[in-house]
Coordinates of C-alpha atoms and ligand atoms in Angstrom, one line a residue:
X256 CA 85.9 -134.4 -103.2
X257 CA 82.4 -133.2 -104.2
X258 CA 82.1 -130.8 -107.3
X259 CA 79.0 -128.6 -106.8
X260 CA 78.2 -126.3 -109.8
X261 CA 75.5 -123.5 -110.1
X262 CA 74.0 -123.1 -113.4
X263 CA 72.4 -120.0 -114.6
X264 CA 70.3 -119.8 -117.7
X265 CA 68.8 -116.5 -118.9
X266 CA 69.2 -116.7 -122.8
X267 CA 65.6 -116.5 -123.8
X268 CA 62.2 -115.9 -121.6
X269 CA 63.0 -118.5 -118.9
X270 CA 65.2 -117.7 -115.8
X271 CA 66.3 -121.0 -114.5
X272 CA 68.7 -121.7 -111.9
X273 CA 70.1 -125.3 -110.9
X274 CA 72.4 -126.6 -108.4
X275 CA 74.2 -129.8 -109.5
X276 CA 76.6 -132.1 -107.4
X277 CA 78.7 -134.8 -109.3
X278 CA 76.4 -135.1 -112.4
X279 CA 73.3 -135.3 -110.1
X280 CA 70.9 -132.4 -110.1
X281 CA 69.8 -131.0 -106.4
X282 CA 67.7 -128.3 -107.5
X283 CA 66.4 -126.9 -111.0
X284 CA 64.0 -123.8 -110.3
X285 CA 62.6 -122.1 -113.4
X286 CA 60.5 -118.6 -113.5
X287 CA 58.6 -118.6 -116.7
X288 CA 57.7 -115.4 -118.1
X289 CA 53.9 -115.3 -118.8
X290 CA 53.8 -111.6 -120.2
X291 CA 55.1 -112.6 -123.7
X292 CA 51.7 -114.8 -124.6
X293 CA 49.7 -111.4 -124.9
X294 CA 52.2 -110.3 -127.6
X295 CA 52.3 -113.7 -129.6
X296 CA 56.0 -114.0 -129.2
X297 CA 58.9 -113.2 -126.7
X298 CA 59.6 -109.4 -126.6
X299 CA 63.2 -109.0 -125.8
X300 CA 62.8 -105.6 -123.7
X301 CA 60.1 -107.4 -121.5
X302 CA 62.3 -110.4 -121.1
X303 CA 65.4 -108.7 -120.1
X304 CA 63.6 -106.7 -117.6
X305 CA 61.6 -109.9 -116.1
X306 CA 65.0 -111.6 -115.8
X307 CA 66.2 -108.8 -113.5
X308 CA 63.2 -109.2 -111.5
X309 CA 63.4 -113.0 -111.2
X310 CA 67.1 -113.8 -110.9
X311 CA 67.6 -113.2 -107.0
X312 CA 64.5 -115.1 -105.8
X313 CA 65.2 -117.9 -108.2
X314 CA 68.9 -118.3 -107.0
X315 CA 67.5 -118.1 -103.4
X316 CA 65.0 -120.9 -104.2
X317 CA 67.6 -123.2 -105.8
X318 CA 70.0 -122.9 -103.1
X319 CA 67.2 -123.6 -100.5
X320 CA 66.0 -126.6 -102.3
X321 CA 69.4 -128.1 -102.6
X322 CA 70.4 -127.1 -99.1
X323 CA 73.6 -125.8 -100.3
X324 CA 75.4 -122.5 -99.1
X325 CA 77.1 -120.3 -101.6
X326 CA 80.4 -120.9 -100.0
X327 CA 79.9 -124.7 -100.7
X328 CA 79.8 -124.2 -104.5
X329 CA 83.0 -125.3 -106.5
X330 CA 81.9 -123.1 -109.7
X331 CA 79.3 -120.7 -111.2
X332 CA 78.3 -121.9 -114.9
X333 CA 76.2 -119.4 -116.8
X334 CA 74.8 -119.3 -120.5
X335 CA 76.9 -117.0 -122.6
X336 CA 75.1 -117.3 -126.0
X337 CA 73.4 -117.9 -128.3
X338 CA 70.4 -116.1 -127.3
X339 CA 68.8 -112.5 -126.9
X340 CA 71.5 -110.3 -126.1
X341 CA 69.6 -108.3 -123.3
X342 CA 68.5 -111.5 -121.7
X343 CA 72.0 -113.0 -121.6
X344 CA 73.6 -109.9 -120.1
X345 CA 71.4 -110.3 -117.0
X346 CA 72.8 -113.9 -116.2
X347 CA 76.3 -113.0 -117.4
X348 CA 76.5 -110.2 -115.2
X349 CA 75.0 -111.9 -112.2
X350 CA 77.6 -114.7 -112.8
X351 CA 80.4 -112.6 -112.9
X352 CA 79.5 -110.7 -109.7
X353 CA 78.9 -114.0 -108.0
X354 CA 82.2 -115.4 -108.9
X355 CA 84.1 -112.2 -108.0
X356 CA 82.3 -111.9 -104.6
X357 CA 82.9 -115.6 -103.7
X358 CA 86.1 -116.2 -105.3
X359 CA 84.9 -119.0 -107.2
X360 CA 85.9 -120.2 -110.8
X361 CA 83.6 -118.7 -113.7
X362 CA 82.4 -121.1 -116.4
X363 CA 80.9 -119.8 -119.8
X364 CA 78.5 -122.3 -121.6
X365 CA 77.3 -122.5 -125.0
X366 CA 73.4 -123.1 -124.7
X367 CA 73.0 -125.4 -127.9
X368 CA 76.0 -127.6 -126.5
X369 CA 74.1 -127.6 -123.1
X370 CA 70.8 -128.8 -124.6
X371 CA 72.5 -132.0 -125.7
X372 CA 74.9 -132.4 -122.5
X373 CA 71.9 -132.6 -120.4
X374 CA 71.8 -136.1 -121.5
X375 CA 74.8 -136.7 -119.4
X376 CA 72.9 -135.8 -116.0
X377 CA 72.8 -138.7 -113.8
X378 CA 69.2 -139.4 -112.9
X379 CA 67.4 -142.5 -111.1
X380 CA 65.9 -144.8 -114.0
X381 CA 67.6 -142.9 -116.8
X382 CA 70.4 -144.5 -119.0
X383 CA 72.9 -141.8 -120.3
X384 CA 74.0 -142.5 -123.7
X385 CA 77.4 -144.0 -124.8
X386 CA 79.7 -141.9 -127.3
X387 CA 79.3 -141.4 -130.1
X388 CA 75.7 -140.7 -130.5
X389 CA 73.4 -138.3 -132.7
X390 CA 71.4 -135.7 -131.3
X391 CA 68.5 -133.8 -132.9
X392 CA 68.1 -130.5 -131.0
X393 CA 64.8 -129.0 -131.8
X394 CA 63.8 -125.8 -130.1
X395 CA 62.0 -122.4 -131.0
X396 CA 65.3 -121.1 -132.3
X397 CA 67.3 -124.0 -133.6
X398 CA 67.0 -127.2 -135.5
X399 CA 70.3 -129.0 -135.7
X400 CA 71.5 -132.7 -136.0
X401 CA 74.8 -133.1 -134.0
X402 CA 77.2 -135.8 -133.9
X403 CA 78.4 -135.9 -130.2
X404 CA 81.8 -137.7 -129.7
X405 CA 82.6 -136.6 -126.3
X406 CA 81.3 -133.8 -123.7
X407 CA 84.2 -131.8 -125.3
X408 CA 83.8 -132.6 -129.1
X409 CA 80.7 -132.3 -131.3
X410 CA 80.3 -132.0 -135.1
X411 CA 77.4 -130.0 -136.5
X412 CA 76.0 -132.3 -139.5
X413 CA 73.3 -129.7 -140.5
X414 CA 70.9 -127.3 -139.3
X415 CA 68.1 -125.2 -140.7
X416 CA 68.2 -122.6 -143.4
X417 CA 65.2 -120.6 -142.2
X418 CA 62.7 -121.2 -139.4
X419 CA 63.4 -123.6 -136.4
X420 CA 61.0 -126.6 -135.9
X421 CA 59.6 -125.0 -132.9
X422 CA 58.9 -121.9 -134.8
X423 CA 57.1 -124.0 -137.4
X424 CA 54.7 -125.1 -134.7
X425 CA 54.2 -121.7 -133.2
X426 CA 53.6 -119.9 -136.7
X427 CA 51.3 -122.6 -138.0
X428 CA 49.5 -122.1 -134.6
X429 CA 49.4 -118.2 -135.1
X430 CA 47.6 -118.7 -138.5
X431 CA 45.0 -120.8 -136.9
X432 CA 44.3 -118.5 -134.1
X433 CA 46.2 -120.3 -131.3
X434 CA 48.1 -118.4 -128.5
X435 CA 51.7 -118.2 -128.4
X436 CA 53.8 -120.9 -128.1
X437 CA 51.4 -123.0 -129.9
X438 CA 53.6 -126.3 -130.0
X439 CA 51.9 -127.8 -126.8
X440 CA 48.4 -126.9 -128.0
X441 CA 49.1 -128.4 -131.4
X442 CA 50.7 -131.5 -129.7
X443 CA 47.5 -131.9 -127.3
X444 CA 44.9 -131.4 -130.2
X445 CA 46.8 -133.6 -132.6
X446 CA 46.0 -136.7 -130.4
X447 CA 42.3 -136.2 -131.2
X448 CA 42.8 -135.7 -135.0
X449 CA 43.6 -137.7 -138.1
X450 CA 47.4 -136.9 -139.2
X451 CA 46.6 -138.0 -142.8
X452 CA 43.6 -135.8 -143.4
X453 CA 45.6 -132.9 -144.8
X454 CA 48.7 -132.8 -146.9
X455 CA 51.2 -130.0 -146.9
X456 CA 54.3 -129.4 -149.2
X457 CA 57.6 -131.1 -148.0
X458 CA 60.8 -129.4 -148.7
X459 CA 63.5 -131.0 -150.7
X460 CA 66.7 -130.0 -149.0
X461 CA 70.2 -131.7 -149.5
X462 CA 72.1 -133.7 -146.9
X463 CA 71.0 -132.8 -143.5
X464 CA 69.6 -129.3 -144.2
X465 CA 66.1 -128.2 -142.8
X466 CA 63.8 -125.7 -144.2
X467 CA 60.4 -124.9 -142.7
X468 CA 59.3 -121.7 -144.3
X469 CA 57.8 -123.6 -147.3
X470 CA 55.6 -125.6 -144.9
X471 CA 54.4 -122.4 -143.3
X472 CA 53.4 -120.9 -146.6
X473 CA 51.7 -123.9 -147.8
X474 CA 49.5 -124.0 -144.6
X475 CA 48.8 -120.4 -144.9
X476 CA 47.7 -120.6 -148.7
X477 CA 45.8 -123.8 -148.0
X478 CA 43.8 -122.2 -145.2
X479 CA 43.3 -118.9 -146.8
X480 CA 41.4 -120.9 -149.7
X481 CA 39.5 -122.9 -147.6
X482 CA 38.0 -119.9 -145.2
X483 CA 37.3 -118.1 -148.4
X484 CA 34.7 -121.1 -149.2
X485 CA 33.8 -121.8 -145.8
X486 CA 34.6 -119.4 -142.7
X487 CA 33.8 -122.3 -140.1
X488 CA 36.9 -124.6 -141.6
X489 CA 39.4 -123.8 -139.0
X490 CA 37.3 -124.2 -136.1
X491 CA 35.8 -127.3 -137.3
X492 CA 38.9 -129.1 -138.4
X493 CA 41.2 -127.8 -135.9
X494 CA 42.1 -130.9 -134.3
X495 CA 42.7 -132.7 -137.9
X496 CA 44.7 -129.7 -139.0
X497 CA 46.9 -129.9 -135.7
X498 CA 47.4 -133.5 -136.3
X499 CA 48.4 -133.2 -139.9
X500 CA 50.7 -130.2 -139.2
X501 CA 52.4 -132.2 -136.2
X502 CA 52.7 -135.2 -138.7
X503 CA 54.6 -133.1 -141.5
X504 CA 56.9 -131.6 -139.0
X505 CA 57.8 -134.9 -137.5
X506 CA 58.1 -136.5 -140.8
X507 CA 60.6 -133.8 -141.9
X508 CA 62.6 -134.2 -138.7
X509 CA 62.6 -138.3 -139.0
X510 CA 63.5 -138.3 -142.6
X511 CA 66.8 -136.4 -141.9
X512 CA 67.5 -138.4 -138.7
X513 CA 67.1 -141.6 -140.4
X514 CA 69.4 -140.4 -143.1
X515 CA 72.0 -139.2 -140.5
X516 CA 71.8 -142.7 -138.7
X517 CA 72.5 -144.3 -142.1
X518 CA 75.5 -142.3 -143.2
X519 CA 77.1 -142.0 -139.7
X520 CA 76.4 -145.8 -138.8
X521 CA 75.4 -144.4 -135.5
X522 CA 72.3 -145.9 -133.9
X523 CA 72.1 -144.2 -130.6
X524 CA 69.8 -141.3 -131.1
X525 CA 69.1 -138.5 -128.6
X526 CA 66.6 -135.5 -128.9
X527 CA 66.8 -132.2 -127.0
X528 CA 65.1 -128.8 -126.9
X529 CA 61.6 -127.7 -126.5
X530 CA 60.2 -129.7 -129.4
X531 CA 61.6 -132.9 -127.7
X532 CA 58.5 -132.8 -125.6
X533 CA 56.4 -133.5 -128.6
X534 CA 54.5 -136.9 -128.3
X535 CA 54.3 -137.5 -132.0
X536 CA 58.2 -137.1 -132.3
X537 CA 58.8 -139.4 -129.2
X538 CA 56.2 -141.9 -130.7
X539 CA 58.0 -141.9 -134.2
X540 CA 61.4 -142.5 -132.2
X541 CA 60.3 -145.1 -130.0
X542 CA 58.7 -146.9 -133.2
X543 CA 62.1 -147.0 -134.8
X544 CA 63.6 -148.5 -131.4
X545 CA 60.8 -151.1 -131.2
X546 CA 61.8 -152.2 -134.8
X547 CA 65.3 -152.9 -133.4
X548 CA 66.8 -150.1 -135.4
X549 CA 67.8 -147.4 -132.7
X550 CA 68.6 -147.0 -129.1
X551 CA 66.5 -143.8 -128.4
X552 CA 67.6 -141.1 -125.4
X553 CA 64.6 -139.0 -124.7
X554 CA 65.2 -136.4 -121.8
X555 CA 63.0 -135.9 -118.8
X556 CA 60.4 -133.4 -119.3
X557 CA 62.2 -130.7 -117.2
X558 CA 65.4 -131.0 -119.1
X559 CA 63.8 -130.5 -122.7
X560 CA 62.9 -126.9 -122.3
X561 CA 65.6 -124.2 -121.4
X562 CA 66.7 -125.0 -117.8
X563 CA 69.7 -124.5 -115.6
X564 CA 70.4 -128.0 -114.9
X565 CA 71.7 -128.3 -118.6
X566 CA 74.0 -125.3 -118.0
X567 CA 75.4 -126.8 -114.7
X568 CA 76.3 -130.1 -116.3
X569 CA 78.1 -128.6 -119.0
X570 CA 79.9 -126.4 -116.3
X571 CA 80.7 -129.6 -114.5
X572 CA 82.6 -131.2 -117.6
X573 CA 84.4 -128.0 -118.1
X574 CA 85.4 -127.7 -114.3
X575 CA 86.8 -131.3 -114.7
X576 CA 89.3 -129.7 -117.5
X577 CA 89.8 -126.4 -115.6
X578 CA 88.4 -124.7 -118.5
X579 CA 87.6 -121.6 -116.6
X580 CA 86.7 -118.1 -117.9
X581 CA 88.1 -114.5 -116.8
X582 CA 85.7 -111.3 -116.1
X583 CA 86.4 -110.1 -119.5
X584 CA 84.1 -112.7 -121.1
X585 CA 81.2 -111.0 -122.9
X586 CA 77.9 -112.7 -124.1
X587 CA 77.0 -113.2 -127.7
X588 CA 73.7 -113.3 -129.2
X589 CA 75.3 -115.4 -131.9
X590 CA 77.6 -118.4 -131.2
X591 CA 78.4 -121.4 -133.2
X592 CA 78.0 -124.8 -131.8
X593 CA 81.6 -125.2 -132.0
X594 CA 82.6 -122.0 -129.7
Ligands
KG4_53 O1 63.8 -124.9 -126.1 P1 62.7 -124.3 -125.8 O2 62.0 -124.3 -124.5 O3 63.1 -122.6 -126.0 C1 64.0 -122.0 -127.0 O4 63.5 -122.0 -128.1 O5 65.3 -122.3 -126.7 O6 61.7 -124.4 -126.9 C2 60.5 -123.7 -127.3 C3 59.8 -124.2 -128.3 C4 58.4 -123.5 -128.7 O7 58.7 -123.4 -130.0 C5 57.1 -124.5 -128.3 O8 56.3 -124.2 -129.3 C6 57.9 -125.7 -128.7 O9 59.3 -125.7 -128.2 N1 57.3 -126.9 -127.9 C7 56.4 -128.0 -128.5 C8 56.2 -128.6 -127.3 N2 56.6 -128.0 -126.2 C9 57.2 -127.0 -126.5 N3 56.4 -128.2 -129.6 C10 55.8 -129.1 -130.1 N4 54.9 -130.0 -129.2 C11 55.3 -129.7 -128.0 N5 54.9 -130.7 -127.0
ZN54 ZN1 67.0 -123.6 -125.7

């Protein structure tokens, strides 16, 4: 019998709805919120209001694209955290109402586990990693290295003690006057610049821990000094600055990943989250693969940023175990990877 799951993602500023059938995605529709660019970051109040506006049209579009009727769904999966509470509440309340109205199982999903489980989606031409594998999850809110033993068992090896990798891109971009989120623009410009032209302070962190706030300060002080002497510095050097900043962030991520692979003896390496779209990071990973050191798993672009598909595949694995939630389930802004 077919297992058909609706995945509902509303943890931050994207309303995304997917329909999955037996590990294959039939539709993955996302409504982005452009409004936040004006403010240089996500404004929680505006995000929850936009989710309210977007959720019904996005659900309708996904069902139409998948050619699935609500009564054909086997279960309703939704993000219960971590994320912005007001945003999470929109998806959570919607999922509960749908589950109640259709009398179908309700399945809560952890957003950070879901980023990783996106690697188990069945796609033409894409190989799924065998267990165990390591996953570097890098987004605007998180930076983690996780050992993935099965869809149901993950060990957090390390995470950031301050800013996330995506935040490091966005904050560096803000200092240089780039629009939010600056990650994609830094990536684009980095391809035109010299990654070794400028050097910034590298953190010394134990084991698998990350820290990016020192890098941000180092960039800020360097640019303040240069701009005092030469107000045209940023404009003239922007591509080289982007290339050098990207190189610094990618080096910090790769050094820890290499250490994790060495210590665990696991050479299947996956990446997840918005920053996994970064071409410098992808290049560095593929270089390790071409040296014969690693087998690398890079998700399709539509599954890197926040998306309903990753929630649907997570719901599918919980459905197999009949791991359902009741209507008393609540969303949580903070939620550890293990929960
Ligand atoms: O996973 P995501 O869509 O949202 C969450 O934070 O959960 O990640 C967004 C982050 C932003 O910080 C954005 O600047 C970064 O991912 N990002 C990139 C690239 N594309 C998105 N950073 C570097 N290079 C990119 N190509
Ligand atoms: Zn995310």
